[in-house]
Amino acid sequence: MAIRWTIEEGIGRLMMDQPPSNTMTMQFFNEFRHWIDIVLYETGLKAIIIHGNGRHFSSGADLNELLFNLDRQIMVENYRSFTMLEQLGIPVISSIRGVCLGSAFELALFSNFRICADDAVLGLPEATFNLMPGIGGIQRTAALAGKSKALEIILRGLTFSASDALAMGLVDAVVPKRNALPVALNFARALPEKMMKGHRDIYLKKFLNPLNVSE
Amino acid sequence: MNYGDEVLFEINDSIGILTLNHPPENYLALPEFIPVTIFREWTKNDTLKGLIIKGEGKSFCAGGNLEHIFSAGEKGLSLQSLMADGLELLRYIQSLEIPVIAAINRVCFGGGLEIALACHFRVASENALLAFPEVNRNLMPGMGGTFRLPATIGLFESARMILGGDMINAVEAKELGILDYVVPKDKAFEFSWNLMQKMTHDRPVKVIRYIMKALKNSIELSPEEAMKEETNLFCELARDESIRRKKEDGHTVDY
């Protein structure tokens, strides 16, 4: 299994489970699509945390496998499964450590909140392989960091540190690496039951800042 | 390739450089400072990877030459169509599917600032000054400033700038979000050139254009449509064996 899914006290944890780098294989995307269909009907779920097993969030899609098996319809369905994270109506928090690149960064961009360890390396390096981000990275980065910053990141295929990501508005908080998951869990517990759209900043101020994380 | 001696255009290492050539302050004779038909021809070039717009000499552009524009209006040319032509030219620049950088040294007023706002990046030297001074002559920006500025920095700050007519310096403009980069004195072009190289040098034209297209879609199309198009563009790039890059050691490449 590429995904481990557990629920404890109403907090669901989706762990990408192909260490060390938790590469997003075809199997991962298949399981993710299946998972989102199940979670849609899960009752009593208060929040979801996405993280990676071990030191890394994920190094992104397995490019060789993806290019070898390229299928437009599956790409469309993968994309849709990412956007469905927003339809769940509960907060989705990505807890990011180590590498978080390409499609993995795109997945994190579809979460409502991104708590980032200080050792993280994030980015969209697709252009350095003469490709482009394919699952919403362009739109999401533009919305968060601005059009020109997004264009520069994507054309250059840049990777950047957690603190740079924070400065660009691409993550919400940077914490010491050991705290990335505990802070995400405490934040999830503190959040109210219903996630109201358009109140991100209020949630961050009210429920994340008191956990003593630097803004 | 030049348009009279008002506008110079050259292509250097696949990057187009458009120079407003009416020093010292590069006033624009007309809103459509270069006929869009001519500019389309210059940019209809499959090897072009980017465009930099700069001013000749020390300044970027002090805006339209109002006396000239009004007298052209009196000579029977409709002011309305002159302005519409200027708007169309800037719309075309903004819609180019290659990155466009405005390299702004010193003066950037009125129509000059409107040109800069139509570009995808604005790089200014620390001694640059920006303003919409039209209100001081009981006029208003007429080449998209009234909608591109709010789209960039919001309604409130735009109103302050356009109604106030005051100059702001590069640091203030960066804080407001008008500028992407502030660079040392008079170095706007050098920095823009390097930024353009970093974004385009190792990229095939196709990759640049597809990324630009996807970004444009995210602004112009509904999220649903933009999503569909993004997948199409990705698949087309991924299927193009001629530009495929693999790591030489044959190891699996993630992303």
Short mmCIF file of C-alpha atoms in Angstrom, two decimals:
data_model
loop_
_atom_site.label_atom_id
_atom_site.label_comp_id
_atom_site.label_asym_id
_atom_site.label_seq_id
_atom_site.Cartn_x
_atom_site.Cartn_y
_atom_site.Cartn_z
CA MET A 1 0.00 0.00 0.00
CA ALA A 2 1.23 3.48 -0.88
CA ILE A 3 -1.11 5.18 1.56
CA ARG A 4 -1.72 4.53 5.23
CA TRP A 5 -4.99 6.00 6.52
CA THR A 6 -5.80 6.16 10.22
CA ILE A 7 -8.38 8.04 12.23
CA GLU A 8 -7.84 8.96 15.86
CA GLU A 9 -10.17 11.15 17.89
CA GLY A 10 -11.76 12.46 14.72
CA ILE A 11 -8.46 13.48 13.13
CA GLY A 12 -7.69 11.54 9.98
CA ARG A 13 -4.08 11.00 8.96
CA LEU A 14 -3.14 10.24 5.40
CA MET A 15 0.46 9.06 5.38
CA MET A 16 2.27 8.67 2.08
CA ASP A 17 3.98 5.41 2.81
CA GLN A 18 6.74 4.62 0.35
CA PRO A 19 9.82 5.70 2.27
CA PRO A 20 12.38 7.09 2.07
CA SER A 21 11.10 9.63 -0.46
CA ASN A 22 7.43 8.57 -0.66
CA THR A 23 7.46 8.84 -4.43
CA MET A 24 3.99 9.22 -5.90
CA THR A 25 3.69 6.11 -8.04
CA MET A 26 0.71 5.11 -10.19
CA GLN A 27 -0.27 2.97 -7.25
CA PHE A 28 -0.29 6.03 -5.00
CA PHE A 29 -2.56 7.98 -7.36
CA ASN A 30 -4.90 4.97 -7.71
CA GLU A 31 -5.12 4.59 -3.95
CA PHE A 32 -5.58 8.33 -3.49
CA ARG A 33 -8.57 8.41 -5.86
CA HIS A 34 -10.08 5.46 -4.04
CA TRP A 35 -9.35 7.06 -0.66
CA ILE A 36 -11.00 10.38 -1.49
CA ASP A 37 -14.20 8.55 -2.51
CA ILE A 38 -14.30 6.83 0.86
CA VAL A 39 -13.48 9.93 2.87
CA LEU A 40 -16.30 11.84 1.17
CA TYR A 41 -18.74 9.59 3.04
CA GLU A 42 -16.82 9.39 6.29
CA THR A 43 -18.81 10.87 9.16
CA GLY A 44 -17.39 12.26 12.36
CA LEU A 45 -14.18 13.36 10.72
CA LYS A 46 -12.99 16.70 12.08
CA ALA A 47 -9.82 17.34 10.10
CA ILE A 48 -7.31 15.62 7.83
CA ILE A 49 -3.55 15.74 8.00
CA ILE A 50 -1.42 14.75 5.01
CA HIS A 51 2.20 13.82 5.69
CA GLY A 52 4.95 11.49 4.61
CA ASN A 53 6.43 8.46 6.34
CA GLY A 54 9.86 9.39 7.73
CA ARG A 55 12.01 12.36 6.90
CA HIS A 56 10.29 13.46 3.70
CA PHE A 57 6.87 14.60 2.58
CA SER A 58 7.30 13.28 -0.97
CA SER A 59 9.60 13.74 -3.93
CA GLY A 60 6.62 13.91 -6.29
CA ALA A 61 5.43 11.74 -9.15
CA ASP A 62 7.55 8.93 -10.50
CA LEU A 63 8.30 10.60 -13.81
CA ASN A 64 9.50 7.58 -15.75
CA GLU A 65 6.44 5.60 -14.78
CA LEU A 66 4.15 8.55 -15.49
CA LEU A 67 5.60 9.20 -18.95
CA PHE A 68 5.62 5.52 -19.84
CA ASN A 69 1.98 5.07 -18.91
CA LEU A 70 0.76 8.52 -19.89
CA ASP A 71 -3.01 8.52 -20.01
CA ARG A 72 -4.96 11.75 -20.31
CA GLN A 73 -8.07 10.36 -18.67
CA ILE A 74 -6.16 9.14 -15.62
CA MET A 75 -4.45 12.54 -15.37
CA VAL A 76 -7.87 14.20 -15.37
CA GLU A 77 -9.08 11.88 -12.63
CA ASN A 78 -5.94 12.41 -10.55
CA TYR A 79 -6.41 16.16 -10.88
CA ARG A 80 -10.04 15.87 -9.86
CA SER A 81 -9.15 13.80 -6.81
CA PHE A 82 -6.80 16.59 -5.65
CA THR A 83 -9.46 19.28 -6.12
CA MET A 84 -11.94 17.16 -4.17
CA LEU A 85 -9.89 17.79 -1.03
CA GLU A 86 -11.56 21.18 -1.04
CA GLN A 87 -15.05 19.70 -1.29
CA LEU A 88 -14.71 17.80 1.97
CA GLY A 89 -15.76 20.81 4.02
CA ILE A 90 -13.27 19.99 6.79
CA PRO A 91 -9.81 21.44 7.22
CA VAL A 92 -7.04 19.63 5.37
CA ILE A 93 -3.54 20.31 6.71
CA SER A 94 -0.30 19.31 5.01
CA SER A 95 2.55 18.67 7.41
CA ILE A 96 5.68 19.07 5.29
CA ARG A 97 9.16 17.78 6.07
CA GLY A 98 12.18 17.19 3.86
CA VAL A 99 11.45 17.21 0.14
CA CYS A 100 8.12 18.38 -1.19
CA LEU A 101 8.50 18.68 -4.94
CA GLY A 102 6.43 18.68 -8.11
CA SER A 103 3.14 16.83 -7.73
CA ALA A 104 3.74 16.49 -3.99
CA PHE A 105 3.94 20.27 -3.68
CA GLU A 106 0.81 20.47 -5.83
CA LEU A 107 -0.96 18.13 -3.41
CA ALA A 108 0.09 20.34 -0.51
CA LEU A 109 -1.20 23.39 -2.41
CA PHE A 110 -4.66 21.81 -2.45
CA SER A 111 -4.70 21.61 1.35
CA ASN A 112 -6.25 24.44 3.32
CA PHE A 113 -3.13 24.82 5.48
CA ARG A 114 0.57 24.05 5.10
CA ILE A 115 2.70 23.59 8.23
CA CYS A 116 6.30 23.33 7.12
CA ALA A 117 9.43 22.03 8.86
CA ASP A 118 12.49 24.27 8.74
CA ASP A 119 14.44 21.60 6.85
CA ALA A 120 11.94 21.38 3.99
CA VAL A 121 12.82 21.89 0.34
CA LEU A 122 9.84 22.76 -1.81
CA GLY A 123 9.38 23.60 -5.45
CA LEU A 124 8.19 22.93 -8.95
CA PRO A 125 11.21 21.70 -10.93
CA GLU A 126 9.21 20.23 -13.85
CA ALA A 127 10.50 22.77 -16.39
CA THR A 128 14.06 21.55 -15.89
CA PHE A 129 12.83 18.31 -17.48
CA ASN A 130 11.07 20.22 -20.25
CA LEU A 131 7.74 19.54 -18.58
CA MET A 132 5.29 21.70 -16.66
CA PRO A 133 3.37 21.23 -13.42
CA GLY A 134 0.28 19.25 -14.39
CA ILE A 135 -1.98 19.11 -11.34
CA GLY A 136 -2.88 22.67 -10.47
CA GLY A 137 0.54 23.91 -9.40
CA ILE A 138 0.48 26.80 -11.85
CA GLN A 139 -2.91 28.11 -10.74
CA ARG A 140 -2.32 27.59 -7.03
CA THR A 141 1.13 29.15 -6.98
CA ALA A 142 -0.17 32.16 -8.92
CA ALA A 143 -3.06 32.57 -6.49
CA LEU A 144 -0.82 32.43 -3.42
CA ALA A 145 2.45 34.03 -4.53
CA GLY A 146 1.26 36.25 -7.40
CA LYS A 147 1.42 35.77 -11.15
CA SER A 148 4.95 37.00 -11.73
CA LYS A 149 6.47 35.03 -8.84
CA ALA A 150 4.65 31.91 -10.04
CA LEU A 151 5.89 32.41 -13.57
CA GLU A 152 9.47 32.82 -12.40
CA ILE A 153 9.32 29.74 -10.15
CA ILE A 154 7.78 27.54 -12.82
CA LEU A 155 9.86 28.70 -15.81
CA ARG A 156 13.09 28.42 -13.83
CA GLY A 157 11.98 25.18 -12.22
CA LEU A 158 12.97 26.59 -8.84
CA THR A 159 13.20 24.79 -5.54
CA PHE A 160 13.31 26.85 -2.35
CA SER A 161 13.61 26.68 1.42
CA ALA A 162 10.80 26.69 3.98
CA SER A 163 11.55 30.28 4.96
CA ASP A 164 11.45 31.43 1.32
CA ALA A 165 8.16 29.59 0.90
CA LEU A 166 6.80 31.37 3.97
CA ALA A 167 7.93 34.76 2.63
CA MET A 168 6.15 34.06 -0.68
CA GLY A 169 2.95 32.99 1.09
CA LEU A 170 3.23 29.41 -0.16
CA VAL A 171 3.24 27.90 3.36
CA ASP A 172 1.53 29.16 6.51
CA ALA A 173 4.09 28.43 9.22
CA VAL A 174 7.65 27.17 9.63
CA VAL A 175 8.43 25.07 12.71
CA PRO A 176 11.42 23.06 13.93
CA LYS A 177 11.43 19.80 11.99
CA ARG A 178 10.50 17.58 14.93
CA ASN A 179 7.41 19.72 15.51
CA ALA A 180 5.97 19.58 12.01
CA LEU A 181 3.56 16.75 12.80
CA PRO A 182 2.74 17.62 16.45
CA VAL A 183 1.93 21.23 15.53
CA ALA A 184 -0.27 20.05 12.67
CA LEU A 185 -2.07 17.66 15.06
CA ASN A 186 -2.58 20.31 17.74
CA PHE A 187 -3.77 22.77 15.13
CA ALA A 188 -6.23 20.19 13.80
CA ARG A 189 -7.55 19.55 17.32
CA ALA A 190 -7.94 23.27 17.99
CA LEU A 191 -9.83 24.03 14.78
CA PRO A 192 -13.62 24.29 14.90
CA GLU A 193 -15.74 21.48 13.46
CA LYS A 194 -16.83 23.26 10.33
CA MET A 195 -14.32 24.84 7.98
CA MET A 196 -15.77 28.05 6.64
CA LYS A 197 -14.46 29.19 3.30
CA GLY A 198 -12.58 32.48 3.13
CA HIS A 199 -11.59 32.47 6.79
CA ARG A 200 -8.09 31.05 6.44
CA ASP A 201 -6.33 34.04 7.96
CA ILE A 202 -8.66 34.11 10.96
CA TYR A 203 -8.12 30.40 11.59
CA LEU A 204 -4.37 30.86 11.38
CA LYS A 205 -4.38 33.79 13.81
CA LYS A 206 -6.79 32.28 16.25
CA PHE A 207 -5.73 28.65 16.31
CA LEU A 208 -2.21 28.35 14.89
CA ASN A 209 -0.41 31.34 16.42
CA PRO A 210 -1.27 30.33 20.02
CA LEU A 211 0.71 27.11 19.39
CA ASN A 212 3.80 29.33 19.47
CA VAL A 213 4.81 28.92 15.89
CA SER A 214 6.60 31.71 14.14
CA GLU A 215 4.47 33.41 11.56
CA MET B 1 13.79 46.24 -37.12
CA ASN B 2 12.77 49.74 -36.16
CA TYR B 3 9.69 51.87 -36.34
CA GLY B 4 10.95 55.22 -37.54
CA ASP B 5 13.39 56.29 -34.91
CA GLU B 6 10.75 56.26 -32.16
CA VAL B 7 10.93 52.57 -31.32
CA LEU B 8 13.84 50.19 -31.82
CA PHE B 9 13.55 46.43 -31.84
CA GLU B 10 16.26 43.81 -31.92
CA ILE B 11 16.46 40.13 -31.15
CA ASN B 12 19.48 39.09 -29.16
CA ASP B 13 19.98 35.43 -28.26
CA SER B 14 16.24 34.71 -28.80
CA ILE B 15 15.19 37.61 -26.55
CA GLY B 16 13.40 40.56 -28.10
CA ILE B 17 14.45 43.99 -26.86
CA LEU B 18 12.07 46.84 -27.49
CA THR B 19 13.53 50.28 -26.84
CA LEU B 20 11.44 53.43 -26.51
CA ASN B 21 13.75 55.83 -28.31
CA HIS B 22 12.86 59.41 -27.62
CA PRO B 23 15.41 60.44 -25.00
CA PRO B 24 15.83 61.93 -22.54
CA GLU B 25 12.39 60.99 -21.21
CA ASN B 26 11.04 58.89 -24.06
CA TYR B 27 7.67 60.59 -24.35
CA LEU B 28 5.23 58.60 -26.48
CA ALA B 29 4.12 60.43 -29.63
CA LEU B 30 0.90 58.41 -29.71
CA PRO B 31 -0.81 55.91 -27.38
CA GLU B 32 -0.17 53.24 -29.99
CA PHE B 33 3.54 54.00 -29.87
CA ILE B 34 4.15 51.29 -32.41
CA PRO B 35 1.40 50.08 -34.75
CA VAL B 36 0.19 46.76 -33.40
CA THR B 37 0.30 45.26 -36.90
CA ILE B 38 4.04 45.94 -37.11
CA PHE B 39 4.64 44.70 -33.58
CA ARG B 40 2.73 41.51 -34.36
CA GLU B 41 5.07 40.90 -37.29
CA TRP B 42 8.15 41.44 -35.11
CA THR B 43 6.92 39.03 -32.47
CA LYS B 44 5.58 36.42 -34.86
CA ASN B 45 8.77 34.48 -34.54
CA ASP B 46 8.92 30.85 -33.50
CA THR B 47 12.32 31.21 -31.89
CA LEU B 48 11.43 34.17 -29.65
CA LYS B 49 11.64 33.24 -25.94
CA GLY B 50 11.05 36.52 -24.17
CA LEU B 51 10.67 40.28 -24.50
CA ILE B 52 12.22 43.14 -22.55
CA ILE B 53 10.86 46.68 -22.86
CA LYS B 54 13.20 49.52 -21.91
CA GLY B 55 13.77 53.20 -22.50
CA GLU B 56 16.72 54.68 -24.35
CA GLY B 57 19.11 56.60 -22.12
CA LYS B 58 18.57 57.10 -18.44
CA SER B 59 14.78 56.90 -18.16
CA PHE B 60 12.05 54.42 -18.99
CA CYS B 61 9.19 56.60 -20.21
CA ALA B 62 7.50 59.78 -19.01
CA GLY B 63 4.20 58.91 -20.69
CA GLY B 64 2.25 60.30 -23.62
CA ASN B 65 3.08 63.58 -25.24
CA LEU B 66 -0.30 65.15 -24.48
CA GLU B 67 0.11 68.16 -26.79
CA HIS B 68 0.94 65.90 -29.68
CA ILE B 69 -1.89 63.50 -28.93
CA PHE B 70 -4.48 66.27 -28.60
CA SER B 71 -3.30 68.00 -31.75
CA ALA B 72 -3.51 64.69 -33.61
CA GLY B 73 -7.08 64.57 -32.33
CA GLU B 74 -7.73 68.04 -33.70
CA LYS B 75 -6.32 67.06 -37.09
CA GLY B 76 -9.30 64.82 -37.58
CA LEU B 77 -7.98 61.64 -36.04
CA SER B 78 -10.51 60.61 -33.46
CA LEU B 79 -9.06 60.73 -29.98
CA GLN B 80 -11.25 57.82 -29.11
CA SER B 81 -9.73 55.58 -31.76
CA LEU B 82 -6.19 56.73 -30.88
CA MET B 83 -6.77 55.62 -27.31
CA ALA B 84 -8.41 52.38 -28.41
CA ASP B 85 -5.38 51.59 -30.58
CA GLY B 86 -3.08 52.20 -27.62
CA LEU B 87 -5.17 49.90 -25.44
CA GLU B 88 -5.12 47.20 -28.10
CA LEU B 89 -1.32 47.40 -28.34
CA LEU B 90 -0.95 46.93 -24.57
CA ARG B 91 -3.52 44.14 -24.57
CA TYR B 92 -1.46 42.41 -27.24
CA ILE B 93 1.76 42.81 -25.22
CA GLN B 94 0.07 41.37 -22.13
CA SER B 95 -1.30 38.42 -24.10
CA LEU B 96 2.10 37.36 -25.52
CA GLU B 97 2.88 33.77 -24.61
CA ILE B 98 6.47 34.58 -23.72
CA PRO B 99 7.57 36.37 -20.55
CA VAL B 100 7.63 40.15 -20.92
CA ILE B 101 9.73 42.27 -18.55
CA ALA B 102 9.60 46.06 -18.16
CA ALA B 103 13.10 47.30 -17.28
CA ILE B 104 12.44 50.60 -15.52
CA ASN B 105 15.15 53.14 -14.79
CA ARG B 106 14.29 56.53 -13.30
CA VAL B 107 11.13 58.08 -14.84
CA CYS B 108 8.06 55.90 -15.31
CA PHE B 109 4.94 58.08 -15.54
CA GLY B 110 1.46 57.88 -16.99
CA GLY B 111 1.50 55.96 -20.26
CA GLY B 112 4.96 54.66 -19.35
CA LEU B 113 3.57 53.10 -16.19
CA GLU B 114 0.67 51.70 -18.20
CA ILE B 115 3.12 49.98 -20.55
CA ALA B 116 4.92 48.57 -17.50
CA LEU B 117 1.64 47.30 -16.01
CA ALA B 118 0.90 45.39 -19.21
CA CYS B 119 4.20 43.50 -18.81
CA HIS B 120 4.43 40.26 -16.81
CA PHE B 121 7.37 41.46 -14.69
CA ARG B 122 8.39 44.92 -13.54
CA VAL B 123 12.03 45.42 -12.60
CA ALA B 124 12.97 48.92 -11.46
CA SER B 125 16.17 50.58 -10.37
CA GLU B 126 16.23 51.99 -6.85
CA ASN B 127 16.24 55.51 -8.30
CA ALA B 128 13.06 54.91 -10.30
CA LEU B 129 9.99 57.10 -9.77
CA LEU B 130 6.47 56.00 -10.65
CA ALA B 131 3.32 58.09 -10.99
CA PHE B 132 -0.01 58.61 -12.65
CA PRO B 133 0.19 62.42 -12.95
CA GLU B 134 -2.81 62.74 -15.30
CA VAL B 135 -5.08 64.07 -12.56
CA ASN B 136 -2.88 67.15 -12.23
CA ARG B 137 -4.13 68.15 -15.67
CA ASN B 138 -7.69 67.11 -14.91
CA LEU B 139 -7.26 63.92 -16.89
CA MET B 140 -7.04 60.24 -16.04
CA PRO B 141 -4.94 57.27 -17.21
CA GLY B 142 -6.31 56.13 -20.56
CA MET B 143 -4.35 53.01 -21.54
CA GLY B 144 -5.50 50.48 -19.01
CA GLY B 145 -3.99 52.01 -15.88
CA THR B 146 -7.39 52.31 -14.22
CA PHE B 147 -7.98 48.56 -14.46
CA ARG B 148 -4.49 47.06 -14.47
CA LEU B 149 -3.39 48.96 -11.35
CA PRO B 150 -6.35 47.80 -9.20
CA ALA B 151 -5.82 44.27 -10.50
CA THR B 152 -2.24 44.53 -9.24
CA ILE B 153 -2.53 46.42 -5.93
CA GLY B 154 -6.24 46.68 -5.14
CA LEU B 155 -8.78 49.45 -5.36
CA PHE B 156 -7.84 51.51 -2.32
CA GLU B 157 -4.15 52.04 -3.07
CA SER B 158 -4.96 52.56 -6.75
CA ALA B 159 -7.44 55.30 -5.94
CA ARG B 160 -4.85 56.97 -3.74
CA MET B 161 -2.25 56.86 -6.49
CA ILE B 162 -4.47 57.85 -9.43
CA LEU B 163 -6.47 60.53 -7.56
CA GLY B 164 -3.40 61.85 -5.76
CA GLY B 165 -1.20 62.05 -8.82
CA ASP B 166 1.90 61.95 -6.62
CA MET B 167 5.18 60.22 -7.37
CA ILE B 168 6.25 57.17 -5.44
CA ASN B 169 9.75 55.74 -5.32
CA ALA B 170 10.79 52.22 -6.20
CA VAL B 171 10.83 50.95 -2.62
CA GLU B 172 7.28 52.18 -1.99
CA ALA B 173 6.17 50.71 -5.31
CA LYS B 174 7.69 47.34 -4.39
CA GLU B 175 5.87 47.36 -1.04
CA LEU B 176 2.60 48.14 -2.78
CA GLY B 177 3.18 45.21 -5.13
CA ILE B 178 3.59 47.22 -8.35
CA LEU B 179 7.22 46.13 -8.76
CA ASP B 180 8.61 42.61 -8.65
CA TYR B 181 12.26 43.58 -8.17
CA VAL B 182 14.14 46.71 -7.08
CA VAL B 183 17.75 46.68 -8.24
CA PRO B 184 20.77 49.02 -7.93
CA LYS B 185 20.78 52.43 -9.58
CA ASP B 186 20.36 52.36 -13.38
CA LYS B 187 20.76 48.56 -13.51
CA ALA B 188 17.20 47.63 -14.48
CA PHE B 189 18.09 46.33 -17.91
CA GLU B 190 21.09 44.26 -16.79
CA PHE B 191 19.02 42.61 -14.07
CA SER B 192 16.10 42.02 -16.44
CA TRP B 193 18.42 40.42 -18.95
CA ASN B 194 19.82 38.04 -16.35
CA LEU B 195 16.36 37.18 -15.02
CA MET B 196 15.20 36.47 -18.56
CA GLN B 197 18.20 34.23 -19.19
CA LYS B 198 17.50 32.25 -16.03
CA MET B 199 13.88 31.74 -17.06
CA THR B 200 14.36 30.93 -20.71
CA HIS B 201 17.91 29.99 -21.64
CA ASP B 202 17.72 26.22 -21.10
CA ARG B 203 14.05 25.91 -22.07
CA PRO B 204 12.68 25.00 -25.48
CA VAL B 205 10.24 27.63 -26.82
CA LYS B 206 7.44 25.07 -26.57
CA VAL B 207 7.87 24.61 -22.81
CA ILE B 208 7.88 28.39 -22.27
CA ARG B 209 4.76 28.91 -24.35
CA TYR B 210 2.84 26.06 -22.75
CA ILE B 211 3.59 27.29 -19.24
CA MET B 212 2.58 30.83 -20.23
CA LYS B 213 -0.62 29.47 -21.77
CA ALA B 214 -1.50 27.54 -18.63
CA LEU B 215 -0.93 30.62 -16.48
CA LYS B 216 -3.07 32.73 -18.82
CA ASN B 217 -5.81 30.11 -18.68
CA SER B 218 -5.81 30.26 -14.90
CA ILE B 219 -6.74 33.94 -15.18
CA GLU B 220 -9.01 33.89 -18.21
CA LEU B 221 -10.89 30.58 -17.96
CA SER B 222 -13.09 29.05 -15.30
CA PRO B 223 -11.17 26.81 -12.87
CA GLU B 224 -12.84 23.79 -14.45
CA GLU B 225 -11.82 24.77 -17.99
CA ALA B 226 -8.31 25.82 -16.94
CA MET B 227 -7.87 22.44 -15.26
CA LYS B 228 -8.86 20.56 -18.40
CA GLU B 229 -6.55 22.65 -20.56
CA GLU B 230 -3.68 22.21 -18.12
CA THR B 231 -3.97 18.44 -18.41
CA ASN B 232 -4.04 18.70 -22.22
CA LEU B 233 -0.96 20.92 -22.28
CA PHE B 234 0.89 18.66 -19.84
CA CYS B 235 0.11 15.55 -21.88
CA GLU B 236 1.24 17.20 -25.11
CA LEU B 237 4.57 18.19 -23.55
CA ALA B 238 4.99 14.78 -21.96
CA ARG B 239 4.37 13.06 -25.30
CA ASP B 240 6.94 15.15 -27.16
CA GLU B 241 9.91 12.81 -27.36
CA SER B 242 12.03 15.44 -29.13
CA ILE B 243 12.32 17.51 -25.96
CA ARG B 244 12.28 14.67 -23.44
CA ARG B 245 15.02 14.87 -20.87
CA LYS B 246 16.17 11.96 -18.78
CA LYS B 247 18.78 11.70 -16.15
CA GLU B 248 21.86 10.20 -17.76
CA ASP B 249 22.42 7.53 -15.14
CA GLY B 250 19.04 6.03 -15.99
CA HIS B 251 17.77 6.29 -12.44
CA THR B 252 14.15 7.00 -11.81
CA VAL B 253 13.38 10.68 -11.83
CA ASP B 254 10.70 11.95 -9.50
CA TYR B 255 8.61 15.17 -9.58
#
